[in-house]
């Protein structure tokens, strides 16, 4: 694998191979086994143009488990503030002989653009409203770990579909792996022709989407961005689309709950439900390190 | 040891064992010996919600000496700015399988709160105005190294007692180890019932506190916070409470001077005195790495 | 070598030895060879008081190639914001037993000041408008790699000479190594008596400086600082001093182009020229890691 730009570009066999290898890393982490150090002496550059705790820390933990050294760069401390173009910044980092560049950027397509111009491997850690492929891989990993399979599993993805790279990457990957994906959100947060484009069923109410679901995935509501324009209030959103224990009765008995984090407790997800046994939230985080280790290891520059 | 939350929770034997082990690390650092790498392959997460040079760098140096990998997170670059709760942030980091979490937080009790909810080891690197246990340990280490003992040593802690976690942790630890602790500060910066609570003598003038002291510890005055409300001016403070060479004559001949840093030269501590042979300021910093290595090594999650 | 403060203080033999050793590191990086780990177990502290991508990342990559651990500190996250003096901050870091301190500071002479007061090795990573010695070393390395020699090579350094530490360090080093250095810039950006001080020819027009040049080095124009005071507009600057393919005809056929980065494309350097085969921009970056590894390795505290 040269890059991981999106689930769009990832074929199914490769995705399954990554999940397989992630299991190895997950087990090693749980047993406290020292990693094989397959990236010993290599440098992974993290170039984050958006704030992030979990994704950056997760990639860093994964890289370090493999023995790699990590260099963290964020625009505030970087020459980007001096007006350099993204491509010049990235070319410079490439010239320092890094094994891979993990990029988070507010512009959809930024990692694809870099991949066309660089020889170094690019891993998309979230580009605008486009894709977040390692999130989808870790979500698939978590579902498979709990349910033993992905094929035939019914997954309801609920919330702000318009702005969610998590929804896009998950719809694509879970679809490729045979799951039945449904998405639901307020009409103002459903992009046109989404169902057609991603082969999923789209609902503007929560109830039909959740019906019979094995897994309900709540998406984060970015309050600061949406309220006042696309949403009247978080309270209003929560009343119609918040995932609660009561509403989980619509899904299959014992259905699981997921969230990519960070959670707005009481907005898109009830706090008590986030902490309940059927919540996979922390397993998702744990899976993240294992999946990212598998991805970084699979790259060949 | 599961956590290091405060000196309050640390029993005396454990404290002495940590000081013992710190001596080993201190010697190894001085001789340039390669560390035993007892944390090789483990991850230490530093979660700092307040600015810090020395404490963060000191923990990082300690962790790296032990072979651990360090992931640094600070609120500005983190999802905390996205409204996630402290507990959710910490749970996420825990799910990445870190060996320990070093926490600095403006809220007193924040590390204790996390320790009640997490399985990972928490090290308090300063919580609000409450405790800073590794600072007290390094101070005790430094005193013992210079004077050969702590029991019976008279220590005067001078300055803003109200807001000082250093004063609290030191009063507790030095007391446990048999020192005679006195504190002194302007009346506006002395918390009520401090003497009773910590078993120390409290003075609102410098002179009686310094009398016969073996060690005088000046605390940092946070000018930006205090002047105009609790202090008329730094000049005024300095005139009554600044530790100077002249005033050191009140203490025992050859008495030692300490400061947790960063120093406001000419405010709470005369510049020339900070650089004098009787100043332990840099020995304190050196001790910090050794003590923190001992602490990180002693944690069992 | 105790410190690397500036080219001023570096003798020619030592400079040549560093370039020699950098070749070893450059080759090792290209072949993917694991580094010798000559700084294994040592700590390199980076203390950056100005924003930087490439220099910080380059030193970090170099240090990590040698097996060192790196602690990054920048004023915003540091106690410098609490009013501590530079010397106190540095002394504290020194007390943590670092192998070397890499310093970038807006004040010319700051690293020299620290070197007078500390025992730890100081590497100047840029001080005010004074020196940037590793940049000059990597530039010399790059020129020698392409042309096989430095002696007798004619180099035209063009742009804001007044504020450029790159111009100063390069004029000194290339001069010591036998190159013929010319500098050119608008009269408002030429410091008085520069030619005399650095033994170079100074021009207030581009054309005579570029005539017969083997290498043309464009300097970055700091738009935010200059326009409105020392420069009427970037457009105006570009018309008279921008390095373009057309203007390169003034230089020797096949002449090379350099830039320390980050580039303002279309201001001091035409974008197409920056990407052309005669541009050494990315080779300079690659050389940076090799040169810095050689420097860090050569330090003896």
Coordinates of C-alpha atoms in Angstrom, one line a residue, chain C residues 7 10 12 15-16 18-20 22-23 132-151 153 155 157 166 169-179 181 215 217 256 258 280 283-285 287-288 291:
Chain C
X7 CA 30.1 30.8 11.5
X10 CA 33.8 28.2 13.6
X12 CA 37.6 26.4 8.5
X15 CA 33.6 23.4 9.1
X16 CA 35.2 21.1 6.6
X18 CA 31.4 18.8 9.7
X19 CA 30.7 18.8 5.9
X20 CA 32.6 15.5 5.6
X22 CA 27.4 15.2 7.0
X23 CA 28.1 13.3 3.8
X132 CA 22.0 30.9 11.4
X133 CA 25.1 28.7 11.1
X134 CA 23.5 25.3 10.3
X135 CA 21.7 27.0 7.4
X136 CA 25.1 28.1 6.0
X137 CA 26.6 24.7 6.5
X138 CA 23.7 23.0 4.7
X139 CA 24.0 25.5 1.9
X140 CA 27.7 24.9 1.6
X141 CA 27.1 21.2 1.7
X142 CA 24.5 21.4 -1.1
X143 CA 26.7 23.6 -3.3
X144 CA 29.7 21.3 -2.9
X145 CA 27.5 18.2 -3.6
X146 CA 26.3 19.7 -6.9
X147 CA 29.4 21.5 -8.1
X148 CA 32.1 19.4 -6.5
X149 CA 33.7 22.4 -4.8
X150 CA 33.1 25.7 -3.1
X151 CA 36.4 27.4 -3.8
X153 CA 32.3 29.4 -7.0
X155 CA 27.4 33.0 -5.3
X157 CA 22.8 36.3 -2.4
X166 CA 21.1 33.5 6.4
X169 CA 26.2 33.2 8.0
X170 CA 26.5 32.3 4.3
X171 CA 28.7 35.3 3.5
X172 CA 31.0 34.2 6.3
X173 CA 31.1 30.5 5.6
X174 CA 31.3 30.6 1.8
X175 CA 34.0 33.3 2.1
X176 CA 36.0 31.1 4.4
X177 CA 35.7 28.2 2.0
X178 CA 36.9 30.3 -0.9
X179 CA 33.7 31.2 -2.8
X181 CA 30.2 36.1 -2.6
X215 CA 24.6 30.0 -7.7
X217 CA 20.4 32.4 -3.6
X256 CA 21.8 26.9 -9.7
X258 CA 18.8 28.2 -3.8
X280 CA 18.4 23.1 -5.1
X283 CA 18.3 19.2 -1.6
X284 CA 19.0 22.0 0.9
X285 CA 16.3 20.6 3.2
X287 CA 21.2 18.3 3.5
X288 CA 19.8 20.0 6.6
X291 CA 24.5 18.6 8.5

